[in-house]
Amino acid sequence: MATHMLVQFPLLLLAGALLHASRSTSGDARFASADEPAWNRLGIAGLVFAACVLALGMIPRLLDLALVDARVEAAKIAALLAAGAALHASWRRAGLVVQGFFLGNVLPMTAVVGMLYQDAPARLCNGYRLDEQVLAGTLLVALAVALALGWLVAAGIRMHRAENIGVHGPGVALPSTCASAPRLAAFTAGGPHHEERSWPEDASTTTSRKP
Amino acid sequence: MLRTALASCLAVVLAWAAAAWLTHDFRVFTAEGARRIEVREHPVKAPAVQVAGPGVDDVALPLLLEEHGGATIVDFVYTRCVSVCAALGSGFQQLQGRIAAGEAAGAAAGNAARNAPREAPREAPREAPDYAPVRLLSVSFDPAHDDIAALARYAGELHADPDIWRFVTVRDAGALDSLLRAFRVVVIPDGFAGYEHNAALLVVDADARLVRAFDYDQLEEALHFARSLPRSAKTARATRQ
């Protein structure tokens, strides 16, 4: 069960992201460009889609059906590949506020589902044992916490860099709607800022990007 | 931004539709819950697999289930099981006691009515005397270990009354698979040479159709429901004549 949810799902998302990356060879430059498609401004539609797919993926019946019904398995794989592609297409466009909103929905959902899996007295999936369910639940909570911390650190670094540059430099791509970013930066200043100093490559990239 | 909003709404609507399908309109979130709803809405005819056990010579499962004209409560077990089957076993013991007591009360009430037919009954009998006869059937899904002798030993340990509670297994692996699939019994290895399985009280009606699945601790509900099911038409005629 843990391999299904925490190895297969992420690998399918990664595969979807790589597929999308290989199709849009122009890479980062294209994401930072102004001509983003009208149906995915700030990556919102893509992230909403990815959040929906991830939510569906946490319904225990889906895990069971995917084991016994080839059609459901195929739909699951297609949806996760598409979600991976959508994440890749949307993540950089999203900016910190939209990213934070996305993670603020998906990660607590993941953690709550993980706690339910740990606490359920009976098996939720006919195809998996109770101990597998508890392990999957523990790892889901751990993943949610790790992703939240990782994103906060990354966001702190990004905002610190943006402040050093003074304006929203290329590659940083803070959208103009990101009005609360400075306040958020002050809020998260404690951890990330100290850690950030110990990373020499950050300084170098920052300087190299200075106009 | 309008098109982004539309695309987002479309994603949400699609996901909502998928979730509604997956959860039977948000009533269940597990495969077991879905199984119970589906069985309730679409009864499953028992497949015609050959079963055998102590006191049961090779016979098609539907015939065995239709034999006595009433409902049967079926469970799936393997005799080496010490966890959930043990709970099912003691549950079935209680059910056996209730069925025997119910039939004794029914017979007594019937005799009393025959002996004094003109006297109006002073009070309604506490339990309705005319129960459809309910029988119990334990099916082993582990024919490699559970041969007839093992089942007989297991029945002895559980003090099963062969008139009420019988034990069978399906010797042919393909037939066993089709039975498990039809009744949506999922058996997985438990990592200790045994099995985990979705244990339930499966109520099969007089026409050998699986009509309801109950949790294995819902003994009262399962028995009450089984008793409320109609007798099969031919047996009812035979009793009246």
CSV table of C-alpha atoms in Angstrom, one decimal:
chain,number,residue,atom,x,y,z
A,1,MET,CA,0.0,0.0,0.0
A,2,ALA,CA,2.9,2.3,0.9
A,3,THR,CA,4.6,1.4,-2.4
A,4,HIS,CA,1.3,2.0,-4.3
A,5,MET,CA,0.7,5.5,-2.8
A,6,LEU,CA,4.2,6.7,-2.0
A,7,VAL,CA,6.3,5.2,-4.7
A,8,GLN,CA,4.1,4.5,-7.7
A,9,PHE,CA,2.0,7.7,-7.4
A,10,PRO,CA,5.0,10.0,-7.2
A,11,LEU,CA,6.9,8.2,-10.0
A,12,LEU,CA,3.8,8.6,-12.2
A,13,LEU,CA,3.7,12.3,-11.4
A,14,LEU,CA,7.4,12.6,-12.1
A,15,ALA,CA,6.9,10.7,-15.4
A,16,GLY,CA,4.1,13.1,-16.4
A,17,ALA,CA,6.3,16.1,-15.5
A,18,LEU,CA,9.2,14.8,-17.5
A,19,LEU,CA,6.9,14.1,-20.5
A,20,HIS,CA,5.7,17.7,-20.3
A,21,ALA,CA,9.3,19.0,-19.9
A,22,SER,CA,10.4,17.0,-23.0
A,23,ARG,CA,7.6,18.5,-25.1
A,24,SER,CA,8.3,22.1,-24.1
A,25,THR,CA,12.0,22.2,-24.8
A,26,SER,CA,12.3,25.9,-24.4
A,27,GLY,CA,12.1,25.2,-20.7
A,28,ASP,CA,12.3,27.9,-18.1
A,29,ALA,CA,12.4,30.9,-20.5
A,30,ARG,CA,9.0,29.9,-21.7
A,31,PHE,CA,7.5,29.7,-18.3
A,32,ALA,CA,8.7,33.1,-17.3
A,33,SER,CA,7.5,34.6,-20.5
A,34,ALA,CA,4.4,36.8,-20.5
A,35,ASP,CA,2.5,34.8,-23.1
A,36,GLU,CA,1.2,32.2,-20.6
A,37,PRO,CA,-1.9,30.4,-21.9
A,38,ALA,CA,-5.2,32.1,-21.0
A,39,TRP,CA,-6.6,28.9,-19.6
A,40,ASN,CA,-3.9,28.5,-17.0
A,41,ARG,CA,-3.1,32.0,-15.6
A,42,LEU,CA,-0.8,31.7,-12.7
A,43,GLY,CA,-1.0,28.0,-13.1
A,44,ILE,CA,-4.2,28.0,-11.2
A,45,ALA,CA,-6.1,25.6,-13.4
A,46,GLY,CA,-3.2,23.1,-13.6
A,47,LEU,CA,-2.8,23.1,-9.8
A,48,VAL,CA,-6.6,22.8,-9.2
A,49,PHE,CA,-6.5,19.8,-11.6
A,50,ALA,CA,-3.5,18.2,-9.8
A,51,ALA,CA,-5.1,18.8,-6.4
A,52,CYS,CA,-8.3,17.0,-7.6
A,53,VAL,CA,-6.4,14.0,-8.9
A,54,LEU,CA,-4.4,13.7,-5.7
A,55,ALA,CA,-7.6,13.9,-3.6
A,56,LEU,CA,-9.2,11.1,-5.7
A,57,GLY,CA,-6.0,9.1,-5.3
A,58,MET,CA,-6.5,9.0,-1.5
A,59,ILE,CA,-9.9,7.4,-1.6
A,60,PRO,CA,-9.2,3.8,-0.4
A,61,ARG,CA,-11.7,2.3,-2.9
A,62,LEU,CA,-9.6,3.7,-5.7
A,63,LEU,CA,-6.5,1.7,-4.5
A,64,ASP,CA,-8.6,-1.5,-4.3
A,65,LEU,CA,-10.3,-1.0,-7.7
A,66,ALA,CA,-6.9,-0.2,-9.3
A,67,LEU,CA,-5.7,-3.6,-8.2
A,68,VAL,CA,-8.6,-5.6,-9.7
A,69,ASP,CA,-10.0,-3.5,-12.5
A,70,ALA,CA,-7.7,-2.8,-15.5
A,71,ARG,CA,-9.9,0.1,-16.6
A,72,VAL,CA,-9.6,1.9,-13.3
A,73,GLU,CA,-5.9,1.2,-13.2
A,74,ALA,CA,-5.5,2.8,-16.7
A,75,ALA,CA,-7.6,5.8,-15.8
A,76,LYS,CA,-5.5,6.2,-12.6
A,77,ILE,CA,-2.2,6.1,-14.5
A,78,ALA,CA,-3.5,8.6,-17.1
A,79,ALA,CA,-4.8,11.0,-14.5
A,80,LEU,CA,-1.5,10.9,-12.5
A,81,LEU,CA,0.6,11.4,-15.6
A,82,ALA,CA,-1.7,14.4,-16.6
A,83,ALA,CA,-1.4,15.7,-13.0
A,84,GLY,CA,2.4,15.5,-13.2
A,85,ALA,CA,2.4,17.4,-16.5
A,86,ALA,CA,0.0,20.0,-15.1
A,87,LEU,CA,2.2,20.5,-12.0
A,88,HIS,CA,5.2,21.0,-14.3
A,89,ALA,CA,3.3,23.4,-16.5
A,90,SER,CA,1.9,25.4,-13.6
A,91,TRP,CA,4.3,25.3,-10.7
A,92,ARG,CA,6.7,28.1,-11.8
A,93,ARG,CA,3.9,30.3,-13.1
A,94,ALA,CA,2.0,29.9,-9.9
A,95,GLY,CA,4.2,32.1,-7.7
A,96,LEU,CA,4.4,31.7,-3.9
A,97,VAL,CA,0.9,32.7,-3.1
A,98,VAL,CA,-0.8,30.3,-5.4
A,99,GLN,CA,1.8,27.6,-4.6
A,100,GLY,CA,1.1,28.2,-0.9
A,101,PHE,CA,-2.6,27.9,-1.5
A,102,PHE,CA,-2.2,24.7,-3.4
A,103,LEU,CA,0.0,23.1,-0.8
A,104,GLY,CA,-2.1,24.5,2.0
A,105,ASN,CA,-4.9,22.4,0.6
A,106,VAL,CA,-3.1,19.3,-0.5
A,107,LEU,CA,-0.7,18.8,2.3
A,108,PRO,CA,-3.2,19.0,5.2
A,109,MET,CA,-5.5,16.7,3.2
A,110,THR,CA,-2.6,14.2,2.9
A,111,ALA,CA,-1.7,14.4,6.6
A,112,VAL,CA,-5.4,13.9,7.6
A,113,VAL,CA,-5.8,11.0,5.3
A,114,GLY,CA,-2.5,9.6,6.7
A,115,MET,CA,-3.7,9.9,10.3
A,116,LEU,CA,-7.0,8.2,9.3
A,117,TYR,CA,-5.1,5.4,7.8
A,118,GLN,CA,-3.1,5.0,11.0
A,119,ASP,CA,-6.1,5.2,13.3
A,120,ALA,CA,-8.6,3.1,11.4
A,121,PRO,CA,-9.4,0.0,13.5
A,122,ALA,CA,-10.3,-2.1,10.4
A,123,ARG,CA,-8.7,-2.5,7.0
A,124,LEU,CA,-9.8,0.2,4.5
A,125,CYS,CA,-8.5,-1.7,1.5
A,126,ASN,CA,-9.4,-5.3,0.9
A,127,GLY,CA,-6.2,-5.7,-1.0
A,128,TYR,CA,-3.8,-4.6,1.8
A,129,ARG,CA,-3.1,-5.7,5.3
A,130,LEU,CA,-3.7,-3.5,8.4
A,131,ASP,CA,0.0,-3.1,9.0
A,132,GLU,CA,0.6,-1.9,5.4
A,133,GLN,CA,-2.2,0.6,6.0
A,134,VAL,CA,-0.6,1.9,9.1
A,135,LEU,CA,2.8,2.2,7.4
A,136,ALA,CA,1.2,4.1,4.4
A,137,GLY,CA,-0.5,6.4,6.9
A,138,THR,CA,2.7,7.2,8.7
A,139,LEU,CA,4.6,7.8,5.5
A,140,LEU,CA,1.8,10.1,4.2
A,141,VAL,CA,2.0,12.3,7.3
A,142,ALA,CA,5.8,12.3,7.1
A,143,LEU,CA,5.7,13.3,3.4
A,144,ALA,CA,3.2,16.1,4.0
A,145,VAL,CA,5.4,17.5,6.8
A,146,ALA,CA,8.6,17.1,4.7
A,147,LEU,CA,7.0,18.8,1.7
A,148,ALA,CA,5.7,21.7,3.8
A,149,LEU,CA,9.0,22.3,5.4
A,150,GLY,CA,10.9,22.0,2.1
A,151,TRP,CA,8.6,24.4,0.4
A,152,LEU,CA,8.8,27.0,3.3
A,153,VAL,CA,12.6,26.8,3.1
A,154,ALA,CA,12.6,27.2,-0.7
A,155,ALA,CA,10.1,30.0,-0.5
A,156,GLY,CA,12.2,31.8,2.1
A,157,ILE,CA,15.3,31.5,0.0
A,158,ARG,CA,13.4,32.8,-3.1
A,159,MET,CA,12.0,35.8,-1.3
A,160,HIS,CA,15.3,36.6,0.3
A,161,ARG,CA,16.9,36.5,-3.2
A,162,ALA,CA,14.1,38.7,-4.6
A,163,GLU,CA,14.7,41.2,-1.8
A,164,ASN,CA,18.5,41.3,-2.4
A,165,ILE,CA,17.9,42.0,-6.1
A,166,GLY,CA,15.4,44.6,-5.2
A,167,VAL,CA,13.1,44.0,-8.1
A,168,HIS,CA,11.6,40.7,-9.3
A,169,GLY,CA,14.5,39.5,-11.3
A,170,PRO,CA,14.4,37.0,-14.1
A,171,GLY,CA,13.9,33.4,-13.0
A,172,VAL,CA,12.4,34.5,-9.7
A,173,ALA,CA,9.1,35.2,-11.4
A,174,LEU,CA,7.2,36.5,-8.4
A,175,PRO,CA,3.9,37.5,-9.9
A,176,SER,CA,2.6,41.0,-9.2
A,177,THR,CA,-0.4,39.5,-7.3
A,178,CYS,CA,2.0,38.3,-4.7
A,179,ALA,CA,1.4,41.3,-2.5
A,180,SER,CA,1.7,39.5,0.8
A,181,ALA,CA,5.1,38.0,-0.1
A,182,PRO,CA,7.1,40.5,1.9
A,183,ARG,CA,5.0,39.9,5.0
A,184,LEU,CA,5.3,36.1,4.5
A,185,ALA,CA,9.1,36.6,4.1
A,186,ALA,CA,9.2,38.3,7.5
A,187,PHE,CA,7.1,35.5,8.9
A,188,THR,CA,9.3,32.8,7.7
A,189,ALA,CA,12.5,34.8,8.2
A,190,GLY,CA,13.7,32.7,11.2
A,191,GLY,CA,14.7,29.4,9.7
A,192,PRO,CA,15.3,29.8,6.0
A,193,HIS,CA,17.4,32.9,6.3
A,194,HIS,CA,20.0,31.4,8.5
A,195,GLU,CA,20.2,28.2,6.5
A,196,GLU,CA,20.3,30.1,3.3
A,197,ARG,CA,23.6,31.8,4.2
A,198,SER,CA,25.3,28.5,4.4
A,199,TRP,CA,24.6,27.7,0.7
A,200,PRO,CA,27.3,29.2,-1.4
A,201,GLU,CA,25.7,28.4,-4.7
A,202,ASP,CA,22.8,30.7,-3.8
A,203,ALA,CA,25.1,33.7,-3.5
A,204,SER,CA,26.7,32.9,-6.8
A,205,THR,CA,23.5,32.5,-8.7
A,206,THR,CA,22.2,35.7,-7.1
A,207,THR,CA,25.2,37.7,-8.1
A,208,SER,CA,25.3,36.3,-11.6
A,209,ARG,CA,21.7,37.3,-12.1
A,210,LYS,CA,22.2,40.8,-10.9
A,211,PRO,CA,21.8,43.2,-13.8
B,1,MET,CA,-8.5,34.9,-16.1
B,2,LEU,CA,-12.1,33.9,-17.1
B,3,ARG,CA,-10.8,30.9,-19.1
B,4,THR,CA,-8.6,29.9,-16.2
B,5,ALA,CA,-11.6,30.0,-13.9
B,6,LEU,CA,-13.6,27.9,-16.4
B,7,ALA,CA,-10.8,25.4,-16.8
B,8,SER,CA,-10.5,25.1,-13.0
B,9,CYS,CA,-14.3,24.7,-12.6
B,10,LEU,CA,-14.2,22.0,-15.3
B,11,ALA,CA,-11.4,20.1,-13.4
B,12,VAL,CA,-13.4,20.4,-10.2
B,13,VAL,CA,-16.6,19.2,-11.8
B,14,LEU,CA,-14.8,16.2,-13.4
B,15,ALA,CA,-13.2,15.3,-10.1
B,16,TRP,CA,-16.5,15.6,-8.3
B,17,ALA,CA,-18.1,13.3,-10.9
B,18,ALA,CA,-15.3,10.8,-10.6
B,19,ALA,CA,-15.5,10.9,-6.8
B,20,ALA,CA,-19.3,10.5,-6.8
B,21,TRP,CA,-18.9,7.4,-9.0
B,22,LEU,CA,-16.1,6.1,-6.9
B,23,THR,CA,-17.9,6.5,-3.6
B,24,HIS,CA,-21.5,5.6,-4.7
B,25,ASP,CA,-22.6,9.2,-4.2
B,26,PHE,CA,-20.3,9.8,-1.2
B,27,ARG,CA,-21.9,7.0,0.8
B,28,VAL,CA,-18.8,4.8,1.1
B,29,PHE,CA,-15.1,5.3,0.7
B,30,THR,CA,-13.9,1.7,0.8
B,31,ALA,CA,-14.2,-1.2,-1.6
B,32,GLU,CA,-16.0,-3.2,1.2
B,33,GLY,CA,-18.6,-0.5,1.6
B,34,ALA,CA,-19.1,-0.4,-2.1
B,35,ARG,CA,-19.5,-4.2,-2.2
B,36,ARG,CA,-22.2,-4.1,0.4
B,37,ILE,CA,-24.2,-1.4,-1.4
B,38,GLU,CA,-23.8,-3.2,-4.8
B,39,VAL,CA,-24.9,-6.6,-3.3
B,40,ARG,CA,-27.9,-4.9,-1.7
B,41,GLU,CA,-28.9,-3.2,-5.0
B,42,HIS,CA,-28.0,-6.1,-7.3
B,43,PRO,CA,-28.3,-9.6,-5.6
B,44,VAL,CA,-25.7,-12.1,-6.9
B,45,LYS,CA,-26.7,-15.6,-7.8
B,46,ALA,CA,-24.4,-18.2,-6.3
B,47,PRO,CA,-22.3,-19.6,-9.1
B,48,ALA,CA,-22.8,-23.3,-9.8
B,49,VAL,CA,-19.5,-24.6,-8.4
B,50,GLN,CA,-19.2,-28.1,-6.9
B,51,VAL,CA,-18.8,-28.0,-3.2
B,52,ALA,CA,-18.1,-30.8,-0.7
B,53,GLY,CA,-17.7,-31.2,3.0
B,54,PRO,CA,-18.5,-33.4,5.9
B,55,GLY,CA,-22.0,-34.8,5.2
B,56,VAL,CA,-22.1,-32.9,2.0
B,57,ASP,CA,-21.3,-35.0,-1.1
B,58,ASP,CA,-20.3,-33.2,-4.2
B,59,VAL,CA,-23.2,-30.9,-5.0
B,60,ALA,CA,-23.6,-27.6,-6.8
B,61,LEU,CA,-23.6,-24.7,-4.4
B,62,PRO,CA,-27.0,-23.2,-5.5
B,63,LEU,CA,-28.7,-26.6,-4.9
B,64,LEU,CA,-27.2,-26.8,-1.4
B,65,LEU,CA,-28.4,-23.3,-0.7
B,66,GLU,CA,-31.9,-23.9,-2.0
B,67,GLU,CA,-32.3,-27.3,-0.3
B,68,HIS,CA,-34.0,-26.2,2.9
B,69,GLY,CA,-36.3,-23.5,1.5
B,70,GLY,CA,-35.0,-20.7,3.7
B,71,ALA,CA,-32.1,-18.2,3.8
B,72,THR,CA,-28.6,-19.2,4.6
B,73,ILE,CA,-25.9,-17.1,6.3
B,74,VAL,CA,-22.6,-17.8,4.6
B,75,ASP,CA,-19.1,-17.0,5.8
B,76,PHE,CA,-15.7,-17.6,4.2
B,77,VAL,CA,-13.0,-19.0,6.4
B,78,TYR,CA,-9.9,-21.2,6.5
B,79,THR,CA,-9.6,-23.5,9.5
B,80,ARG,CA,-6.0,-22.5,10.4
B,81,CYS,CA,-7.2,-18.9,10.9
B,82,VAL,CA,-6.8,-17.6,14.4
B,83,SER,CA,-8.0,-14.0,14.0
B,84,VAL,CA,-11.1,-12.9,12.2
B,85,CYS,CA,-12.3,-16.5,11.5
B,86,ALA,CA,-12.2,-17.2,15.2
B,87,ALA,CA,-14.6,-14.2,15.7
B,88,LEU,CA,-16.7,-15.5,12.8
B,89,GLY,CA,-16.7,-19.0,14.3
B,90,SER,CA,-17.9,-17.9,17.7
B,91,GLY,CA,-20.5,-15.6,16.0
B,92,PHE,CA,-21.8,-18.6,14.0
B,93,GLN,CA,-22.0,-20.6,17.3
B,94,GLN,CA,-24.2,-17.9,18.8
B,95,LEU,CA,-26.3,-17.8,15.6
B,96,GLN,CA,-26.6,-21.6,15.8
B,97,GLY,CA,-27.9,-21.3,19.3
B,98,ARG,CA,-30.4,-18.6,18.3
B,99,ILE,CA,-31.6,-20.5,15.3
B,100,ALA,CA,-32.1,-23.7,17.4
B,101,ALA,CA,-33.9,-21.8,20.1
B,102,GLY,CA,-36.1,-19.9,17.7
B,103,GLU,CA,-37.1,-23.1,16.0
B,104,ALA,CA,-37.8,-24.9,19.3
B,105,ALA,CA,-40.0,-21.9,20.3
B,106,GLY,CA,-41.7,-22.0,16.9
B,107,ALA,CA,-42.3,-25.7,17.1
B,108,ALA,CA,-43.7,-25.4,20.6
B,109,ALA,CA,-46.0,-22.5,19.6
B,110,GLY,CA,-47.1,-24.6,16.5
B,111,ASN,CA,-47.9,-27.6,18.7
B,112,ALA,CA,-49.8,-25.5,21.2
B,113,ALA,CA,-51.9,-24.0,18.4
B,114,ARG,CA,-52.6,-27.5,17.0
B,115,ASN,CA,-53.6,-28.8,20.5
B,116,ALA,CA,-56.0,-26.1,21.3
B,117,PRO,CA,-57.2,-24.6,18.0
B,118,ARG,CA,-60.4,-23.0,19.3
B,119,GLU,CA,-58.9,-21.1,22.2
B,120,ALA,CA,-57.9,-17.6,21.2
B,121,PRO,CA,-54.3,-17.0,22.1
B,122,ARG,CA,-54.1,-15.0,25.3
B,123,GLU,CA,-51.0,-13.2,24.2
B,124,ALA,CA,-49.1,-13.0,21.0
B,125,PRO,CA,-46.0,-15.2,21.1
B,126,ARG,CA,-43.0,-13.2,22.0
B,127,GLU,CA,-41.2,-14.4,18.9
B,128,ALA,CA,-43.0,-15.0,15.6
B,129,PRO,CA,-43.3,-18.7,15.4
B,130,ASP,CA,-43.3,-19.0,11.7
B,131,TYR,CA,-39.6,-18.3,11.0
B,132,ALA,CA,-38.3,-19.1,7.6
B,133,PRO,CA,-35.7,-21.7,8.5
B,134,VAL,CA,-32.2,-20.1,8.5
B,135,ARG,CA,-29.1,-22.2,8.0
B,136,LEU,CA,-25.4,-21.6,8.3
B,137,LEU,CA,-22.7,-22.4,5.8
B,138,SER,CA,-19.0,-22.0,6.2
B,139,VAL,CA,-17.0,-22.1,3.0
B,140,SER,CA,-13.3,-22.7,3.2
B,141,PHE,CA,-11.2,-20.9,0.6
B,142,ASP,CA,-8.1,-23.0,1.5
B,143,PRO,CA,-8.8,-26.4,-0.1
B,144,ALA,CA,-5.1,-27.3,0.0
B,145,HIS,CA,-5.2,-27.5,3.8
B,146,ASP,CA,-8.9,-27.9,4.5
B,147,ASP,CA,-9.9,-31.3,3.2
B,148,ILE,CA,-13.1,-33.0,4.4
B,149,ALA,CA,-11.4,-34.4,7.5
B,150,ALA,CA,-10.0,-31.0,8.5
B,151,LEU,CA,-13.4,-29.5,8.1
B,152,ALA,CA,-15.0,-32.2,10.2
B,153,ARG,CA,-12.5,-31.7,12.9
B,154,TYR,CA,-13.1,-27.9,12.8
B,155,ALA,CA,-16.8,-28.4,12.9
B,156,GLY,CA,-16.3,-30.6,15.9
B,157,GLU,CA,-14.3,-28.0,17.7
B,158,LEU,CA,-17.0,-25.4,17.1
B,159,HIS,CA,-19.8,-27.9,18.3
B,160,ALA,CA,-21.6,-27.4,15.0
B,161,ASP,CA,-24.9,-29.0,14.6
B,162,PRO,CA,-24.9,-30.5,11.1
B,163,ASP,CA,-28.6,-29.9,10.8
B,164,ILE,CA,-28.0,-26.2,11.1
B,165,TRP,CA,-24.4,-25.4,10.3
B,166,ARG,CA,-22.5,-27.1,7.5
B,167,PHE,CA,-18.9,-26.8,6.2
B,168,VAL,CA,-17.8,-27.1,2.6
B,169,THR,CA,-14.9,-26.3,0.5
B,170,VAL,CA,-14.4,-25.9,-3.3
B,171,ARG,CA,-11.8,-28.4,-4.5
B,172,ASP,CA,-11.3,-27.0,-8.0
B,173,ALA,CA,-9.1,-23.8,-7.9
B,174,GLY,CA,-10.8,-22.2,-10.9
B,175,ALA,CA,-14.3,-22.8,-9.4
B,176,LEU,CA,-13.1,-21.4,-6.1
B,177,ASP,CA,-11.8,-18.3,-7.9
B,178,SER,CA,-15.2,-17.8,-9.7
B,179,LEU,CA,-17.0,-18.2,-6.4
B,180,LEU,CA,-14.8,-15.7,-4.6
B,181,ARG,CA,-15.1,-13.2,-7.4
B,182,ALA,CA,-18.9,-13.6,-7.6
B,183,PHE,CA,-19.3,-13.0,-3.8
B,184,ARG,CA,-16.5,-10.4,-3.9
B,185,VAL,CA,-14.4,-12.2,-1.3
B,186,VAL,CA,-10.8,-10.9,-1.4
B,187,VAL,CA,-8.2,-13.1,0.1
B,188,ILE,CA,-4.6,-12.0,0.4
B,189,PRO,CA,-1.6,-13.6,2.1
B,190,ASP,CA,-1.0,-12.2,5.6
B,191,GLY,CA,2.8,-12.7,5.5
B,192,PHE,CA,2.6,-15.5,8.1
B,193,ALA,CA,1.6,-18.4,5.8
B,194,GLY,CA,-2.1,-17.5,6.5
B,195,TYR,CA,-4.6,-15.1,4.9
B,196,GLU,CA,-6.3,-11.8,5.4
B,197,HIS,CA,-9.8,-11.7,4.0
B,198,ASN,CA,-12.8,-9.4,4.1
B,199,ALA,CA,-14.8,-11.3,6.6
B,200,ALA,CA,-18.6,-10.7,6.5
B,201,LEU,CA,-21.9,-12.4,7.2
B,202,LEU,CA,-23.3,-13.0,3.7
B,203,VAL,CA,-27.0,-13.5,3.7
B,204,VAL,CA,-28.1,-15.7,0.8
B,205,ASP,CA,-31.9,-16.0,0.1
B,206,ALA,CA,-33.9,-19.2,-0.6
B,207,ASP,CA,-33.1,-18.8,-4.3
B,208,ALA,CA,-29.4,-18.9,-3.7
B,209,ARG,CA,-28.9,-15.2,-4.3
B,210,LEU,CA,-26.5,-13.2,-2.2
B,211,VAL,CA,-28.7,-10.4,-1.1
B,212,ARG,CA,-26.9,-8.6,1.8
B,213,ALA,CA,-23.6,-8.5,3.5
B,214,PHE,CA,-23.3,-7.6,7.2
B,215,ASP,CA,-20.3,-6.9,9.4
B,216,TYR,CA,-19.2,-10.0,11.2
B,217,ASP,CA,-20.3,-8.5,14.6
B,218,GLN,CA,-23.8,-7.6,13.3
B,219,LEU,CA,-25.2,-11.1,14.2
B,220,GLU,CA,-28.6,-9.9,15.3
B,221,GLU,CA,-29.1,-7.8,12.2
B,222,ALA,CA,-28.0,-10.6,9.9
B,223,LEU,CA,-30.3,-13.2,11.6
B,224,HIS,CA,-33.2,-10.8,11.7
B,225,PHE,CA,-32.8,-10.0,8.1
B,226,ALA,CA,-32.3,-13.6,7.1
B,227,ARG,CA,-35.5,-14.6,8.9
B,228,SER,CA,-37.5,-11.8,7.2
B,229,LEU,CA,-36.7,-13.2,3.8
B,230,PRO,CA,-39.5,-15.1,2.1
B,231,ARG,CA,-39.3,-18.9,1.9
B,232,SER,CA,-38.8,-20.3,-1.5
B,233,ALA,CA,-42.1,-20.8,-3.3
B,234,LYS,CA,-41.9,-24.6,-3.7
B,235,THR,CA,-41.1,-25.2,0.0
B,236,ALA,CA,-43.9,-22.9,1.1
B,237,ARG,CA,-46.3,-25.0,-1.0
B,238,ALA,CA,-44.9,-28.2,0.4
B,239,THR,CA,-45.4,-27.0,4.0
B,240,ARG,CA,-49.0,-25.9,3.4
B,241,GLN,CA,-50.1,-29.2,1.9
